[in-house]
Amino acid sequence: MSEDASADRRMLDRMIFFSDAVFAFALLLLAADIRLPTSIDDSTIWSQMATLAPHFASFLISFALASLWWAVHLSATRELRTFDWPTTLCNLFFLLWIVLLPFAADTFGANMMADAPLGLYWIVNAGASFSMTLMFFVMSRGGGRLIGGIGAGERLLRLTQAAAPGAVFALGAYWAFSGDIWLSRFCAMLLAPVMMALGVIAGMLKRRRAKAAQAA
């Protein structure tokens, strides 16, 4: 391995390690604000725990979404073959939204019945989705030279998959700010059918590519 290639590999590793550290810190902060009062007795501990139920609900939802973003980030960055500054800047923009997630989760947990905190929560998650879409758009440019090559059809499909959660969360934010709080609360349920449909299309394209390769 040449000296330049070795340096690029170290830079890429540092970018990925830094990203993992940001995710770990954000996950830790999700639980940091769930605290009982410092002085409670045995007779009130369960009633005090009950008052934290909205925060626990917000924590569980946020932990699941943060885990989703980490898995998406892992899937994208594992394909990178070399360090690239435009991709790194897009990665930092993506991490900006991950860092904001604990703030949005705490605000939502403390005001679960209000419209605006829920709208803010969905905006942060939509930002994470759209920034990851931008990151993949940048890292897959030039025929995917940074990720070992990619066809136009596959690139479009994967960009659509990356943007789909953002579209759902943006819709949830619109419903929240429009006063349709219950539609907004359950907007995440739209993710399953949308992602399943895109997964079916991806599977069809993969089988088509395999048949074309065998025929060749």
PDB file of C-alpha atoms in Angstrom:
ATOM      1  CA  MET A   1       0.000   0.000   0.000  1.00  0.00           C
ATOM      2  CA  SER A   2       1.376   3.404  -0.999  1.00  0.00           C
ATOM      3  CA  GLU A   3       1.947   6.149   1.561  1.00  0.00           C
ATOM      4  CA  ASP A   4      -0.929   8.231   0.117  1.00  0.00           C
ATOM      5  CA  ALA A   5      -3.306   5.271   0.203  1.00  0.00           C
ATOM      6  CA  SER A   6      -2.307   4.503   3.780  1.00  0.00           C
ATOM      7  CA  ALA A   7      -2.922   8.119   4.813  1.00  0.00           C
ATOM      8  CA  ASP A   8      -6.336   8.072   3.113  1.00  0.00           C
ATOM      9  CA  ARG A   9      -7.202   4.862   4.969  1.00  0.00           C
ATOM     10  CA  ARG A  10      -6.284   6.452   8.301  1.00  0.00           C
ATOM     11  CA  MET A  11      -8.378   9.534   7.509  1.00  0.00           C
ATOM     12  CA  LEU A  12     -11.354   7.364   6.578  1.00  0.00           C
ATOM     13  CA  ASP A  13     -10.990   5.332   9.756  1.00  0.00           C
ATOM     14  CA  ARG A  14     -10.862   8.512  11.849  1.00  0.00           C
ATOM     15  CA  MET A  15     -14.035   9.811  10.192  1.00  0.00           C
ATOM     16  CA  ILE A  16     -15.896   6.575  10.943  1.00  0.00           C
ATOM     17  CA  PHE A  17     -14.564   6.295  14.510  1.00  0.00           C
ATOM     18  CA  PHE A  18     -15.535   9.909  15.173  1.00  0.00           C
ATOM     19  CA  SER A  19     -19.034   9.252  13.841  1.00  0.00           C
ATOM     20  CA  ASP A  20     -19.426   6.191  16.082  1.00  0.00           C
ATOM     21  CA  ALA A  21     -18.313   8.256  19.080  1.00  0.00           C
ATOM     22  CA  VAL A  22     -20.934  10.915  18.290  1.00  0.00           C
ATOM     23  CA  PHE A  23     -23.630   8.249  18.094  1.00  0.00           C
ATOM     24  CA  ALA A  24     -22.505   6.724  21.401  1.00  0.00           C
ATOM     25  CA  PHE A  25     -22.560  10.118  23.107  1.00  0.00           C
ATOM     26  CA  ALA A  26     -25.987  10.974  21.661  1.00  0.00           C
ATOM     27  CA  LEU A  27     -27.415   7.651  22.874  1.00  0.00           C
ATOM     28  CA  LEU A  28     -25.992   8.319  26.321  1.00  0.00           C
ATOM     29  CA  LEU A  29     -27.552  11.784  26.423  1.00  0.00           C
ATOM     30  CA  LEU A  30     -30.953  10.328  25.536  1.00  0.00           C
ATOM     31  CA  ALA A  31     -31.053   8.696  28.982  1.00  0.00           C
ATOM     32  CA  ALA A  32     -29.250  11.456  30.875  1.00  0.00           C
ATOM     33  CA  ASP A  33     -32.364  13.575  31.371  1.00  0.00           C
ATOM     34  CA  ILE A  34     -34.439  10.738  32.830  1.00  0.00           C
ATOM     35  CA  ARG A  35     -33.840  11.395  36.509  1.00  0.00           C
ATOM     36  CA  LEU A  36     -35.806  10.891  39.675  1.00  0.00           C
ATOM     37  CA  PRO A  37     -35.736  13.567  42.397  1.00  0.00           C
ATOM     38  CA  THR A  38     -32.723  13.300  44.670  1.00  0.00           C
ATOM     39  CA  SER A  39     -34.779  12.783  47.838  1.00  0.00           C
ATOM     40  CA  ILE A  40     -37.617  10.260  47.583  1.00  0.00           C
ATOM     41  CA  ASP A  41     -38.839   7.543  49.897  1.00  0.00           C
ATOM     42  CA  ASP A  42     -40.159   4.050  49.232  1.00  0.00           C
ATOM     43  CA  SER A  43     -43.779   5.168  49.384  1.00  0.00           C
ATOM     44  CA  THR A  44     -43.463   7.644  46.504  1.00  0.00           C
ATOM     45  CA  ILE A  45     -40.916   6.048  44.217  1.00  0.00           C
ATOM     46  CA  TRP A  46     -43.470   4.343  41.956  1.00  0.00           C
ATOM     47  CA  SER A  47     -45.635   7.453  41.647  1.00  0.00           C
ATOM     48  CA  GLN A  48     -42.508   9.412  40.772  1.00  0.00           C
ATOM     49  CA  MET A  49     -41.593   6.758  38.207  1.00  0.00           C
ATOM     50  CA  ALA A  50     -45.060   7.090  36.678  1.00  0.00           C
ATOM     51  CA  THR A  51     -44.515  10.797  36.092  1.00  0.00           C
ATOM     52  CA  LEU A  52     -41.459   9.902  33.999  1.00  0.00           C
ATOM     53  CA  ALA A  53     -43.486   7.666  31.643  1.00  0.00           C
ATOM     54  CA  PRO A  54     -43.528  10.251  28.806  1.00  0.00           C
ATOM     55  CA  HIS A  55     -39.763  10.616  29.069  1.00  0.00           C
ATOM     56  CA  PHE A  56     -39.309   6.837  28.948  1.00  0.00           C
ATOM     57  CA  ALA A  57     -41.580   6.647  25.897  1.00  0.00           C
ATOM     58  CA  SER A  58     -39.611   9.412  24.189  1.00  0.00           C
ATOM     59  CA  PHE A  59     -36.358   7.661  25.108  1.00  0.00           C
ATOM     60  CA  LEU A  60     -37.459   4.320  23.617  1.00  0.00           C
ATOM     61  CA  ILE A  61     -38.687   5.908  20.384  1.00  0.00           C
ATOM     62  CA  SER A  62     -35.537   7.995  20.086  1.00  0.00           C
ATOM     63  CA  PHE A  63     -33.243   5.068  20.861  1.00  0.00           C
ATOM     64  CA  ALA A  64     -34.919   3.072  18.087  1.00  0.00           C
ATOM     65  CA  LEU A  65     -34.585   5.941  15.594  1.00  0.00           C
ATOM     66  CA  ALA A  66     -30.975   6.692  16.582  1.00  0.00           C
ATOM     67  CA  SER A  67     -30.202   2.984  16.136  1.00  0.00           C
ATOM     68  CA  LEU A  68     -31.817   3.156  12.694  1.00  0.00           C
ATOM     69  CA  TRP A  69     -29.659   6.136  11.705  1.00  0.00           C
ATOM     70  CA  TRP A  70     -26.547   4.362  13.002  1.00  0.00           C
ATOM     71  CA  ALA A  71     -27.390   1.246  10.948  1.00  0.00           C
ATOM     72  CA  VAL A  72     -27.990   3.379   7.843  1.00  0.00           C
ATOM     73  CA  HIS A  73     -24.717   5.225   8.421  1.00  0.00           C
ATOM     74  CA  LEU A  74     -22.890   1.923   8.963  1.00  0.00           C
ATOM     75  CA  SER A  75     -24.316   0.472   5.751  1.00  0.00           C
ATOM     76  CA  ALA A  76     -23.274   3.535   3.748  1.00  0.00           C
ATOM     77  CA  THR A  77     -19.780   4.073   5.142  1.00  0.00           C
ATOM     78  CA  ARG A  78     -18.752   0.408   4.962  1.00  0.00           C
ATOM     79  CA  GLU A  79     -18.716   0.790   1.182  1.00  0.00           C
ATOM     80  CA  LEU A  80     -16.298   3.703   1.182  1.00  0.00           C
ATOM     81  CA  ARG A  81     -12.940   2.756  -0.297  1.00  0.00           C
ATOM     82  CA  THR A  82     -11.091   6.002   0.224  1.00  0.00           C
ATOM     83  CA  PHE A  83     -11.276   9.279   2.156  1.00  0.00           C
ATOM     84  CA  ASP A  84     -13.092  12.183   0.503  1.00  0.00           C
ATOM     85  CA  TRP A  85     -13.509  15.704   1.898  1.00  0.00           C
ATOM     86  CA  PRO A  86     -16.939  16.451   0.353  1.00  0.00           C
ATOM     87  CA  THR A  87     -18.264  13.199   1.846  1.00  0.00           C
ATOM     88  CA  THR A  88     -16.718  14.087   5.208  1.00  0.00           C
ATOM     89  CA  LEU A  89     -18.416  17.495   5.247  1.00  0.00           C
ATOM     90  CA  CYS A  90     -21.739  15.838   4.437  1.00  0.00           C
ATOM     91  CA  ASN A  91     -21.058  13.361   7.244  1.00  0.00           C
ATOM     92  CA  LEU A  92     -20.594  16.249   9.692  1.00  0.00           C
ATOM     93  CA  PHE A  93     -23.878  17.757   8.526  1.00  0.00           C
ATOM     94  CA  PHE A  94     -25.567  14.398   9.178  1.00  0.00           C
ATOM     95  CA  LEU A  95     -24.032  14.213  12.662  1.00  0.00           C
ATOM     96  CA  LEU A  96     -25.402  17.686  13.410  1.00  0.00           C
ATOM     97  CA  TRP A  97     -28.911  16.217  13.378  1.00  0.00           C
ATOM     98  CA  ILE A  98     -27.849  13.222  15.463  1.00  0.00           C
ATOM     99  CA  VAL A  99     -26.451  15.573  18.120  1.00  0.00           C
ATOM    100  CA  LEU A 100     -29.760  17.486  18.132  1.00  0.00           C
ATOM    101  CA  LEU A 101     -31.771  14.309  18.698  1.00  0.00           C
ATOM    102  CA  PRO A 102     -31.388  14.247  22.534  1.00  0.00           C
ATOM    103  CA  PHE A 103     -32.582  17.873  22.735  1.00  0.00           C
ATOM    104  CA  ALA A 104     -35.589  17.142  20.520  1.00  0.00           C
ATOM    105  CA  ALA A 105     -36.359  13.944  22.466  1.00  0.00           C
ATOM    106  CA  ASP A 106     -36.208  15.714  25.836  1.00  0.00           C
ATOM    107  CA  THR A 107     -38.429  18.553  24.577  1.00  0.00           C
ATOM    108  CA  PHE A 108     -40.932  16.050  23.170  1.00  0.00           C
ATOM    109  CA  GLY A 109     -40.894  13.934  26.344  1.00  0.00           C
ATOM    110  CA  ALA A 110     -41.577  16.943  28.552  1.00  0.00           C
ATOM    111  CA  ASN A 111     -44.399  18.226  26.315  1.00  0.00           C
ATOM    112  CA  MET A 112     -45.825  15.075  24.763  1.00  0.00           C
ATOM    113  CA  MET A 113     -49.350  16.427  24.268  1.00  0.00           C
ATOM    114  CA  ALA A 114     -48.223  19.640  22.528  1.00  0.00           C
ATOM    115  CA  ASP A 115     -48.017  20.097  18.762  1.00  0.00           C
ATOM    116  CA  ALA A 116     -44.806  22.099  18.368  1.00  0.00           C
ATOM    117  CA  PRO A 117     -42.440  19.769  20.300  1.00  0.00           C
ATOM    118  CA  LEU A 118     -43.638  16.816  18.210  1.00  0.00           C
ATOM    119  CA  GLY A 119     -43.173  18.844  15.032  1.00  0.00           C
ATOM    120  CA  LEU A 120     -39.643  19.749  16.146  1.00  0.00           C
ATOM    121  CA  TYR A 121     -38.930  16.090  16.879  1.00  0.00           C
ATOM    122  CA  TRP A 122     -39.974  15.018  13.393  1.00  0.00           C
ATOM    123  CA  ILE A 123     -38.003  17.874  11.804  1.00  0.00           C
ATOM    124  CA  VAL A 124     -34.790  16.680  13.477  1.00  0.00           C
ATOM    125  CA  ASN A 125     -35.350  13.136  12.238  1.00  0.00           C
ATOM    126  CA  ALA A 126     -36.245  14.383   8.758  1.00  0.00           C
ATOM    127  CA  GLY A 127     -32.997  16.361   8.800  1.00  0.00           C
ATOM    128  CA  ALA A 128     -31.065  13.197   9.625  1.00  0.00           C
ATOM    129  CA  SER A 129     -32.709  11.363   6.725  1.00  0.00           C
ATOM    130  CA  PHE A 130     -32.218  14.100   4.137  1.00  0.00           C
ATOM    131  CA  SER A 131     -28.612  14.766   5.218  1.00  0.00           C
ATOM    132  CA  MET A 132     -27.832  11.052   4.858  1.00  0.00           C
ATOM    133  CA  THR A 133     -29.421  11.195   1.399  1.00  0.00           C
ATOM    134  CA  LEU A 134     -27.112  14.103   0.546  1.00  0.00           C
ATOM    135  CA  MET A 135     -24.130  12.186   1.904  1.00  0.00           C
ATOM    136  CA  PHE A 136     -24.884   9.147  -0.244  1.00  0.00           C
ATOM    137  CA  PHE A 137     -25.491  11.387  -3.268  1.00  0.00           C
ATOM    138  CA  VAL A 138     -22.014  12.870  -2.825  1.00  0.00           C
ATOM    139  CA  MET A 139     -20.197   9.626  -2.042  1.00  0.00           C
ATOM    140  CA  SER A 140     -21.793   7.807  -4.995  1.00  0.00           C
ATOM    141  CA  ARG A 141     -20.943  10.476  -7.581  1.00  0.00           C
ATOM    142  CA  GLY A 142     -18.745   9.694 -10.577  1.00  0.00           C
ATOM    143  CA  GLY A 143     -20.220   6.244 -11.128  1.00  0.00           C
ATOM    144  CA  GLY A 144     -19.592   5.345  -7.495  1.00  0.00           C
ATOM    145  CA  ARG A 145     -15.806   5.492  -7.757  1.00  0.00           C
ATOM    146  CA  LEU A 146     -15.556   5.947  -3.964  1.00  0.00           C
ATOM    147  CA  ILE A 147     -17.679   2.889  -3.203  1.00  0.00           C
ATOM    148  CA  GLY A 148     -16.532   0.398  -5.826  1.00  0.00           C
ATOM    149  CA  GLY A 149     -18.958   1.399  -8.567  1.00  0.00           C
ATOM    150  CA  ILE A 150     -22.737   1.778  -8.815  1.00  0.00           C
ATOM    151  CA  GLY A 151     -25.243   1.870 -11.655  1.00  0.00           C
ATOM    152  CA  ALA A 152     -27.606   4.786 -12.254  1.00  0.00           C
ATOM    153  CA  GLY A 153     -30.699   2.721 -11.448  1.00  0.00           C
ATOM    154  CA  GLU A 154     -29.312   1.378  -8.187  1.00  0.00           C
ATOM    155  CA  ARG A 155     -28.097   4.826  -7.191  1.00  0.00           C
ATOM    156  CA  LEU A 156     -31.541   6.333  -7.745  1.00  0.00           C
ATOM    157  CA  LEU A 157     -33.204   3.551  -5.772  1.00  0.00           C
ATOM    158  CA  ARG A 158     -30.826   3.894  -2.838  1.00  0.00           C
ATOM    159  CA  LEU A 159     -31.253   7.660  -2.792  1.00  0.00           C
ATOM    160  CA  THR A 160     -35.002   7.113  -2.698  1.00  0.00           C
ATOM    161  CA  GLN A 161     -34.610   4.650   0.175  1.00  0.00           C
ATOM    162  CA  ALA A 162     -32.493   7.164   2.091  1.00  0.00           C
ATOM    163  CA  ALA A 163     -34.964  10.012   1.513  1.00  0.00           C
ATOM    164  CA  ALA A 164     -38.156   8.031   2.214  1.00  0.00           C
ATOM    165  CA  PRO A 165     -37.969   8.301   6.046  1.00  0.00           C
ATOM    166  CA  GLY A 166     -37.339  12.037   5.713  1.00  0.00           C
ATOM    167  CA  ALA A 167     -40.453  12.441   3.557  1.00  0.00           C
ATOM    168  CA  VAL A 168     -42.523  10.563   6.153  1.00  0.00           C
ATOM    169  CA  PHE A 169     -41.128  12.619   9.049  1.00  0.00           C
ATOM    170  CA  ALA A 170     -41.594  15.873   7.114  1.00  0.00           C
ATOM    171  CA  LEU A 171     -45.230  14.869   6.634  1.00  0.00           C
ATOM    172  CA  GLY A 172     -45.456  14.185  10.374  1.00  0.00           C
ATOM    173  CA  ALA A 173     -44.054  17.649  11.106  1.00  0.00           C
ATOM    174  CA  TYR A 174     -46.592  19.226   8.741  1.00  0.00           C
ATOM    175  CA  TRP A 175     -49.430  17.405  10.492  1.00  0.00           C
ATOM    176  CA  ALA A 176     -48.117  18.463  13.910  1.00  0.00           C
ATOM    177  CA  PHE A 177     -47.930  22.145  13.011  1.00  0.00           C
ATOM    178  CA  SER A 178     -51.331  21.915  11.288  1.00  0.00           C
ATOM    179  CA  GLY A 179     -52.959  20.649  14.462  1.00  0.00           C
ATOM    180  CA  ASP A 180     -53.476  17.045  13.265  1.00  0.00           C
ATOM    181  CA  ILE A 181     -51.635  15.724  16.305  1.00  0.00           C
ATOM    182  CA  TRP A 182     -52.895  12.152  16.103  1.00  0.00           C
ATOM    183  CA  LEU A 183     -51.960  11.774  12.443  1.00  0.00           C
ATOM    184  CA  SER A 184     -48.538  13.158  13.336  1.00  0.00           C
ATOM    185  CA  ARG A 185     -48.107  10.747  16.248  1.00  0.00           C
ATOM    186  CA  PHE A 186     -48.560   7.719  14.040  1.00  0.00           C
ATOM    187  CA  CYS A 187     -46.763   8.959  10.926  1.00  0.00           C
ATOM    188  CA  ALA A 188     -43.833   6.619  11.632  1.00  0.00           C
ATOM    189  CA  MET A 189     -46.179   3.703  10.905  1.00  0.00           C
ATOM    190  CA  LEU A 190     -46.039   4.738   7.239  1.00  0.00           C
ATOM    191  CA  LEU A 191     -42.348   3.833   7.181  1.00  0.00           C
ATOM    192  CA  ALA A 192     -42.924   0.078   7.174  1.00  0.00           C
ATOM    193  CA  PRO A 193     -44.998  -0.189   3.952  1.00  0.00           C
ATOM    194  CA  VAL A 194     -42.887   2.421   2.153  1.00  0.00           C
ATOM    195  CA  MET A 195     -39.579   0.734   3.010  1.00  0.00           C
ATOM    196  CA  MET A 196     -41.019  -2.733   2.252  1.00  0.00           C
ATOM    197  CA  ALA A 197     -42.116  -1.571  -1.213  1.00  0.00           C
ATOM    198  CA  LEU A 198     -38.685  -0.091  -1.908  1.00  0.00           C
ATOM    199  CA  GLY A 199     -37.075  -3.294  -0.613  1.00  0.00           C
ATOM    200  CA  VAL A 200     -39.129  -5.367  -3.066  1.00  0.00           C
ATOM    201  CA  ILE A 201     -38.007  -3.131  -5.928  1.00  0.00           C
ATOM    202  CA  ALA A 202     -34.385  -3.420  -4.771  1.00  0.00           C
ATOM    203  CA  GLY A 203     -34.687  -7.204  -4.686  1.00  0.00           C
ATOM    204  CA  MET A 204     -36.096  -7.256  -8.225  1.00  0.00           C
ATOM    205  CA  LEU A 205     -33.229  -5.118  -9.507  1.00  0.00           C
ATOM    206  CA  LYS A 206     -30.702  -7.337  -7.730  1.00  0.00           C
ATOM    207  CA  ARG A 207     -32.129 -10.487  -9.315  1.00  0.00           C
ATOM    208  CA  ARG A 208     -32.179  -8.792 -12.706  1.00  0.00           C
ATOM    209  CA  ARG A 209     -28.497  -7.847 -12.358  1.00  0.00           C
ATOM    210  CA  ALA A 210     -27.646 -11.413 -11.334  1.00  0.00           C
ATOM    211  CA  LYS A 211     -29.409 -12.855 -14.392  1.00  0.00           C
ATOM    212  CA  ALA A 212     -27.667 -10.346 -16.661  1.00  0.00           C
ATOM    213  CA  ALA A 213     -24.297 -11.298 -15.156  1.00  0.00           C
ATOM    214  CA  GLN A 214     -24.981 -15.016 -15.691  1.00  0.00           C
ATOM    215  CA  ALA A 215     -26.062 -14.406 -19.276  1.00  0.00           C
ATOM    216  CA  ALA A 216     -22.874 -12.474 -19.938  1.00  0.00           C
TER     217      ALA A 216
END
